[in-house]
CSV table of C-alpha atoms in Angstrom, one decimal:
chain,number,residue,atom,x,y,z
A,1,MET,CA,-16.1,20.2,-20.5
A,2,THR,CA,-16.1,23.8,-21.7
A,3,ALA,CA,-15.9,27.0,-19.5
A,4,ASP,CA,-19.6,27.6,-20.5
A,5,ASN,CA,-20.7,24.1,-19.6
A,6,ARG,CA,-18.8,24.3,-16.3
A,7,SER,CA,-20.5,27.4,-15.2
A,8,ALA,CA,-23.9,25.8,-15.8
A,9,ASP,CA,-23.0,22.6,-14.0
A,10,ALA,CA,-23.2,22.9,-10.1
A,11,ARG,CA,-21.1,19.7,-9.5
A,12,GLN,CA,-17.8,20.5,-8.0
A,13,TYR,CA,-14.8,19.5,-10.0
A,14,SER,CA,-12.2,17.4,-8.0
A,15,PRO,CA,-8.8,16.9,-9.6
A,16,GLY,CA,-7.7,13.3,-9.3
A,17,LEU,CA,-11.1,12.5,-7.6
A,18,GLU,CA,-9.8,13.7,-4.3
A,19,GLY,CA,-12.4,13.4,-1.6
A,20,VAL,CA,-15.0,11.8,-3.9
A,21,LEU,CA,-16.8,8.9,-2.3
A,22,ALA,CA,-16.3,6.0,-4.6
A,23,GLY,CA,-18.0,3.2,-2.8
A,24,GLU,CA,-18.8,1.6,0.7
A,25,THR,CA,-16.7,-1.2,2.0
A,26,SER,CA,-15.9,-3.2,5.2
A,27,ILE,CA,-12.6,-4.5,3.8
A,28,ALA,CA,-10.2,-1.6,5.0
A,29,LEU,CA,-10.0,1.8,6.7
A,30,VAL,CA,-7.2,4.1,5.8
A,31,ASP,CA,-7.3,6.9,8.4
A,32,GLY,CA,-4.0,8.7,7.8
A,33,ALA,CA,-5.2,11.6,10.0
A,34,ASN,CA,-5.4,9.6,13.1
A,35,GLY,CA,-2.6,7.1,12.1
A,36,ARG,CA,-4.9,4.1,11.6
A,37,LEU,CA,-5.0,1.3,9.1
A,38,LEU,CA,-7.7,-1.4,9.6
A,39,TYR,CA,-8.2,-4.6,7.8
A,40,ARG,CA,-11.9,-5.7,8.3
A,41,GLY,CA,-11.7,-3.7,11.3
A,42,TYR,CA,-8.5,-5.2,12.7
A,43,PRO,CA,-5.6,-2.9,13.5
A,44,ILE,CA,-2.6,-3.5,11.1
A,45,VAL,CA,-0.2,-3.6,14.0
A,46,GLU,CA,-2.1,-6.5,15.5
A,47,LEU,CA,-2.3,-8.3,12.3
A,48,VAL,CA,1.4,-8.1,11.9
A,49,ARG,CA,2.1,-9.2,15.4
A,50,GLY,CA,-0.3,-12.2,15.5
A,51,GLY,CA,-0.8,-13.3,11.9
A,52,THR,CA,0.9,-14.4,8.6
A,53,TYR,CA,0.5,-13.2,5.1
A,54,ALA,CA,-1.7,-16.3,4.3
A,55,GLN,CA,-4.1,-15.5,7.2
A,56,VAL,CA,-4.4,-12.0,6.3
A,57,ALA,CA,-5.0,-12.7,2.7
A,58,GLU,CA,-7.7,-15.0,3.7
A,59,LEU,CA,-9.2,-12.3,6.0
A,60,LEU,CA,-9.4,-9.9,3.1
A,61,TRP,CA,-10.6,-12.3,0.6
A,62,THR,CA,-13.4,-14.0,2.8
A,63,GLY,CA,-14.0,-11.7,5.7
A,64,GLU,CA,-13.2,-14.5,8.1
A,65,TRP,CA,-10.0,-15.0,10.3
A,66,PRO,CA,-8.6,-18.6,9.9
A,67,GLU,CA,-6.8,-20.3,12.7
A,68,ARG,CA,-4.6,-21.7,10.0
A,69,ALA,CA,-3.9,-20.8,6.4
A,70,SER,CA,-1.3,-21.9,4.0
A,71,LEU,CA,-0.4,-20.1,0.7
A,72,PRO,CA,2.8,-21.5,-1.0
A,73,CYS,CA,4.1,-20.3,-4.3
A,74,ALA,CA,2.8,-22.3,-7.3
A,75,PRO,CA,4.7,-23.3,-10.4
A,76,LEU,CA,4.4,-21.3,-13.6
A,77,SER,CA,2.4,-22.8,-16.6
A,78,PRO,CA,4.5,-23.6,-19.5
A,79,GLU,CA,2.8,-20.6,-21.4
A,80,VAL,CA,3.7,-18.1,-18.6
A,81,ALA,CA,7.3,-19.5,-18.4
A,82,ALA,CA,7.7,-19.2,-22.2
A,83,VAL,CA,6.5,-15.6,-22.3
A,84,LEU,CA,9.0,-14.6,-19.4
A,85,ARG,CA,11.9,-16.1,-21.4
A,86,GLU,CA,11.0,-13.9,-24.3
A,87,LEU,CA,11.2,-10.5,-22.3
A,88,PRO,CA,14.5,-8.5,-22.6
A,89,ALA,CA,16.8,-8.4,-19.5
A,90,SER,CA,16.3,-4.6,-19.5
A,91,ALA,CA,12.5,-4.9,-18.9
A,92,HIS,CA,11.1,-3.4,-15.8
A,93,PRO,CA,10.1,-6.1,-13.2
A,94,MET,CA,6.8,-4.6,-13.0
A,95,ASP,CA,6.5,-5.0,-16.7
A,96,ALA,CA,7.3,-8.7,-16.3
A,97,LEU,CA,4.9,-9.3,-13.6
A,98,ARG,CA,2.1,-7.5,-15.6
A,99,THR,CA,2.9,-9.6,-18.7
A,100,ALA,CA,3.1,-12.8,-16.5
A,101,VAL,CA,-0.4,-12.0,-15.1
A,102,SER,CA,-1.9,-11.4,-18.5
A,103,ALA,CA,-0.4,-14.6,-19.9
A,104,TRP,CA,-1.8,-16.5,-16.8
A,105,GLY,CA,-5.2,-15.2,-17.4
A,106,ALA,CA,-5.1,-16.3,-21.2
A,107,ALA,CA,-3.8,-19.7,-20.3
A,108,GLU,CA,-6.2,-20.3,-17.4
A,109,GLY,CA,-9.3,-18.7,-18.8
A,110,ALA,CA,-10.1,-17.0,-15.5
A,111,ASP,CA,-13.5,-15.6,-16.4
A,112,TRP,CA,-15.8,-13.2,-14.8
A,113,PRO,CA,-17.0,-13.3,-12.1
A,114,PRO,CA,-13.8,-13.2,-10.0
A,115,THR,CA,-13.6,-15.8,-7.3
A,116,VAL,CA,-11.5,-16.4,-4.1
A,117,GLU,CA,-10.1,-19.5,-5.9
A,118,GLN,CA,-8.7,-17.3,-8.8
A,119,ALA,CA,-7.4,-14.8,-6.2
A,120,ARG,CA,-5.4,-17.6,-4.4
A,121,ALA,CA,-4.1,-18.9,-7.6
A,122,LEU,CA,-3.0,-15.6,-9.0
A,123,THR,CA,-1.4,-14.6,-5.7
A,124,ALA,CA,0.5,-17.9,-5.8
A,125,ILE,CA,2.1,-17.5,-9.2
A,126,ALA,CA,3.0,-13.8,-8.8
A,127,PRO,CA,6.2,-14.4,-6.7
A,128,THR,CA,7.3,-17.3,-8.8
A,129,ALA,CA,7.0,-15.1,-12.1
A,130,LEU,CA,9.0,-12.3,-10.4
A,131,ALA,CA,11.7,-14.8,-9.1
A,132,ALA,CA,11.9,-16.5,-12.6
A,133,PHE,CA,12.3,-13.2,-14.4
A,134,SER,CA,14.9,-11.9,-11.9
A,135,ARG,CA,17.0,-15.2,-12.5
A,136,LEU,CA,16.5,-15.1,-16.2
A,137,ARG,CA,17.7,-11.5,-16.6
A,138,ALA,CA,20.9,-12.5,-14.7
A,139,GLY,CA,21.5,-15.6,-17.0
A,140,GLU,CA,20.3,-18.1,-14.5
A,141,GLN,CA,17.7,-20.7,-14.7
A,142,PRO,CA,14.6,-20.3,-12.6
A,143,ILE,CA,14.1,-22.3,-9.6
A,144,ASP,CA,10.8,-24.5,-9.0
A,145,PRO,CA,8.8,-23.3,-5.9
A,146,ASP,CA,9.2,-25.5,-2.8
A,147,PRO,CA,5.6,-26.5,-1.7
A,148,GLU,CA,6.9,-26.7,1.9
A,149,LEU,CA,7.7,-23.0,2.0
A,150,GLU,CA,5.0,-20.3,2.5
A,151,LEU,CA,4.8,-17.5,-0.1
A,152,THR,CA,7.3,-15.1,1.3
A,153,ALA,CA,9.9,-17.7,2.3
A,154,GLY,CA,9.4,-19.4,-1.2
A,155,PHE,CA,9.9,-16.3,-3.0
A,156,LEU,CA,13.1,-15.6,-1.3
A,157,HIS,CA,14.2,-19.1,-2.0
A,158,MET,CA,13.4,-18.9,-5.7
A,159,LEU,CA,15.3,-15.6,-5.9
A,160,SER,CA,18.6,-16.8,-4.5
A,161,GLY,CA,18.5,-20.6,-4.4
A,162,ASP,CA,19.0,-20.7,-0.6
A,163,ARG,CA,16.4,-21.2,2.0
A,164,PRO,CA,15.9,-18.0,3.8
A,165,THR,CA,16.4,-17.5,7.6
A,166,ALA,CA,13.2,-17.4,9.6
A,167,ALA,CA,13.9,-13.7,10.4
A,168,ALA,CA,14.2,-12.8,6.7
A,169,ALA,CA,11.0,-14.8,5.8
A,170,ARG,CA,9.2,-13.1,8.7
A,171,ALA,CA,10.3,-9.6,7.7
A,172,LEU,CA,9.1,-9.9,4.2
A,173,ASP,CA,5.9,-11.4,5.5
A,174,ALA,CA,5.2,-8.5,7.6
A,175,TYR,CA,6.0,-6.2,4.8
A,176,PHE,CA,3.4,-8.0,2.6
A,177,ILE,CA,0.9,-7.7,5.3
A,178,THR,CA,1.2,-4.0,5.6
A,179,ALA,CA,1.0,-3.6,1.9
A,180,ALA,CA,-2.0,-5.9,1.2
A,181,GLU,CA,-4.7,-3.3,1.2
A,182,HIS,CA,-4.8,0.5,1.1
A,183,GLY,CA,-8.2,1.4,0.1
A,184,PHE,CA,-9.2,3.1,-3.2
A,185,ASN,CA,-5.9,4.2,-4.3
A,186,ALA,CA,-4.9,4.4,-8.1
A,187,SER,CA,-4.3,0.8,-8.7
A,188,THR,CA,-7.2,-0.5,-6.7
A,189,PHE,CA,-9.6,1.9,-8.4
A,190,THR,CA,-8.2,0.8,-11.8
A,191,ALA,CA,-8.9,-2.9,-10.9
A,192,ARG,CA,-12.4,-1.8,-9.8
A,193,VAL,CA,-13.2,-0.1,-13.0
A,194,ILE,CA,-12.1,-2.9,-15.1
A,195,THR,CA,-14.0,-5.5,-13.1
A,196,SER,CA,-17.0,-3.4,-13.2
A,197,THR,CA,-17.4,-4.1,-16.9
A,198,ARG,CA,-17.4,-7.8,-16.2
A,199,SER,CA,-13.9,-8.3,-17.5
A,200,ASP,CA,-11.8,-11.1,-15.9
A,201,MET,CA,-9.6,-10.9,-12.9
A,202,ALA,CA,-6.3,-11.2,-14.9
A,203,SER,CA,-7.2,-8.1,-16.8
A,204,ALA,CA,-8.2,-6.2,-13.7
A,205,VAL,CA,-4.9,-7.0,-12.0
A,206,ALA,CA,-2.8,-6.4,-15.0
A,207,GLY,CA,-4.4,-2.9,-15.3
A,208,ALA,CA,-3.8,-2.4,-11.5
A,209,ILE,CA,-0.1,-3.3,-11.9
A,210,GLY,CA,0.2,-0.7,-14.7
A,211,ALA,CA,-1.1,1.9,-12.5
A,212,LEU,CA,1.0,0.7,-9.6
A,213,LYS,CA,4.2,0.9,-11.6
A,214,GLY,CA,3.9,4.7,-11.8
A,215,PRO,CA,6.5,6.7,-9.8
A,216,LEU,CA,3.7,8.7,-8.0
A,217,HIS,CA,2.1,5.4,-6.8
A,218,GLY,CA,4.1,2.2,-6.2
A,219,GLY,CA,7.4,3.7,-7.2
A,220,ALA,CA,8.1,4.8,-3.7
A,221,PRO,CA,9.6,1.6,-2.4
A,222,SER,CA,12.3,1.9,-5.1
A,223,GLU,CA,13.2,5.3,-3.9
A,224,VAL,CA,13.7,3.8,-0.4
A,225,VAL,CA,16.0,1.2,-1.7
A,226,ASN,CA,18.0,4.1,-3.5
A,227,GLN,CA,18.1,5.9,-0.1
A,228,LEU,CA,19.5,2.7,1.6
A,229,HIS,CA,22.4,2.7,-0.9
A,230,GLU,CA,22.9,6.3,-0.3
A,231,ILE,CA,23.1,5.8,3.4
A,232,GLY,CA,25.5,3.1,3.1
A,233,SER,CA,25.5,1.6,6.7
A,234,ALA,CA,23.5,1.7,9.8
A,235,GLU,CA,26.1,3.9,11.4
A,236,GLN,CA,25.5,6.6,8.8
A,237,ALA,CA,21.6,6.4,9.1
A,238,GLU,CA,21.0,9.1,11.8
A,239,ARG,CA,23.4,11.5,10.1
A,240,TRP,CA,21.9,11.0,6.7
A,241,ALA,CA,18.3,11.6,8.4
A,242,ARG,CA,19.4,14.7,10.1
A,243,GLU,CA,21.2,16.3,6.9
A,244,THR,CA,18.4,15.1,4.4
A,245,ILE,CA,14.9,14.5,6.0
A,246,ALA,CA,15.1,17.2,8.9
A,247,PRO,CA,15.7,20.1,6.7
A,248,ALA,CA,12.6,19.2,4.6
A,249,THR,CA,10.3,18.8,7.8
A,250,GLY,CA,11.6,21.6,9.9
A,251,SER,CA,13.1,19.6,12.7
A,252,TRP,CA,14.7,16.3,13.6
A,253,ALA,CA,12.0,15.4,16.0
A,254,SER,CA,9.2,15.8,13.3
A,255,ALA,CA,11.2,13.8,10.9
A,256,ILE,CA,11.1,10.7,13.3
A,257,ALA,CA,7.9,11.1,15.0
A,258,SER,CA,5.8,9.3,12.4
A,259,THR,CA,2.4,7.8,13.6
A,260,GLU,CA,1.9,6.1,10.2
A,261,PRO,CA,0.5,2.7,11.1
A,262,THR,CA,2.5,0.5,8.6
A,263,THR,CA,5.7,2.2,9.8
A,264,ARG,CA,4.9,1.2,13.4
A,265,ALA,CA,3.9,-2.3,12.3
A,266,ARG,CA,7.2,-2.7,10.2
A,267,ARG,CA,9.4,-1.1,13.1
A,268,ARG,CA,8.1,-3.7,15.7
A,269,CYS,CA,8.9,-6.5,13.4
A,270,ALA,CA,12.3,-5.2,12.7
A,271,ARG,CA,13.1,-4.9,16.3
A,272,SER,CA,11.7,-8.4,17.0
A,273,PRO,CA,11.7,-10.5,13.7
A,274,ARG,CA,11.2,-13.8,15.5
A,275,ALA,CA,7.9,-12.5,17.0
A,276,TRP,CA,6.0,-15.2,15.1
A,277,ARG,CA,2.2,-15.4,15.6
A,278,THR,CA,2.3,-14.5,19.2
A,279,TRP,CA,-1.5,-13.9,19.4
A,280,PRO,CA,-2.4,-14.2,23.1
A,281,SER,CA,-4.6,-16.9,24.2
A,282,GLY,CA,-8.1,-15.9,24.7
A,283,SER,CA,-7.7,-12.5,23.3
A,284,SER,CA,-10.5,-11.0,21.3
A,285,TRP,CA,-10.5,-9.1,18.0
A,286,PRO,CA,-11.6,-5.5,17.9
A,287,SER,CA,-15.0,-4.9,16.6
A,288,ARG,CA,-15.2,-4.4,12.8
A,289,SER,CA,-16.0,-1.3,11.0
A,290,ARG,CA,-17.8,-0.2,7.8
A,291,THR,CA,-16.4,2.8,6.1
A,292,TRP,CA,-16.7,5.0,3.2
A,293,CYS,CA,-13.8,5.0,0.7
A,294,CYS,CA,-12.6,8.0,-1.4
A,295,ALA,CA,-11.1,7.7,-4.7
A,296,CYS,CA,-7.7,9.7,-4.9
A,297,TRP,CA,-4.6,9.4,-6.8
A,298,PRO,CA,-1.7,11.9,-7.8
A,299,ARG,CA,-2.8,14.6,-10.0
């Protein structure tokens, strides 16, 4: 748009589409100002405390809370396995996942419109693909998924070859729950645009993974891993936070007084990793909410 055209157009320019209403949804509410994250109207802290990743995935996909849900990892098709073997060991894991999703879509023919069955199938092969690539790049052979293990436990098993402890599986399960839905962020919006053209689910998810790979979006967890290596040990954590975080925030108190809802949920699980599906008998779910979602990503 030229300067002359812009002066004649009364619409407000919004870099990154910040603040632009992109749709109406009852799937999730991201309310950072008030420290709330709701899935289908349910607080994220309660979902982590009382549910599993399989249950939460079903809630997001179908809108219904299942009393029981199972989502084990699924084996890779020969086509997907062959593609992963051709990737160089130097490839980024997100590139490997994006490639596996694309190969899965080509092999399965997951046509439009997207279905819950497709979502379950794609979710089940994603950990298998990542674990297979991790082992291949280390010169090891992939491990077939164990159908008796749920998705997070199965993923850890395929990575190391050992069955994970209940605490380790629960911790990863909690992390997956808190990262399952975050509104119209860059990757979600990318998938929505692709799907709106009546393209298939694999294309939409592959595009979303491409957006998620960017360091201004999904790259944040890798920085956390770098920070953990820098800290070195639990004994050094407070000193590191005082020297590194506090100067940037102005005070030590503000550095640790986070009200971000996923932080609270993960902290609770870390303090009591064996708190496994402790939903109290007879408790009721909070009422659901319908919200407007804004499209916003880094500019």
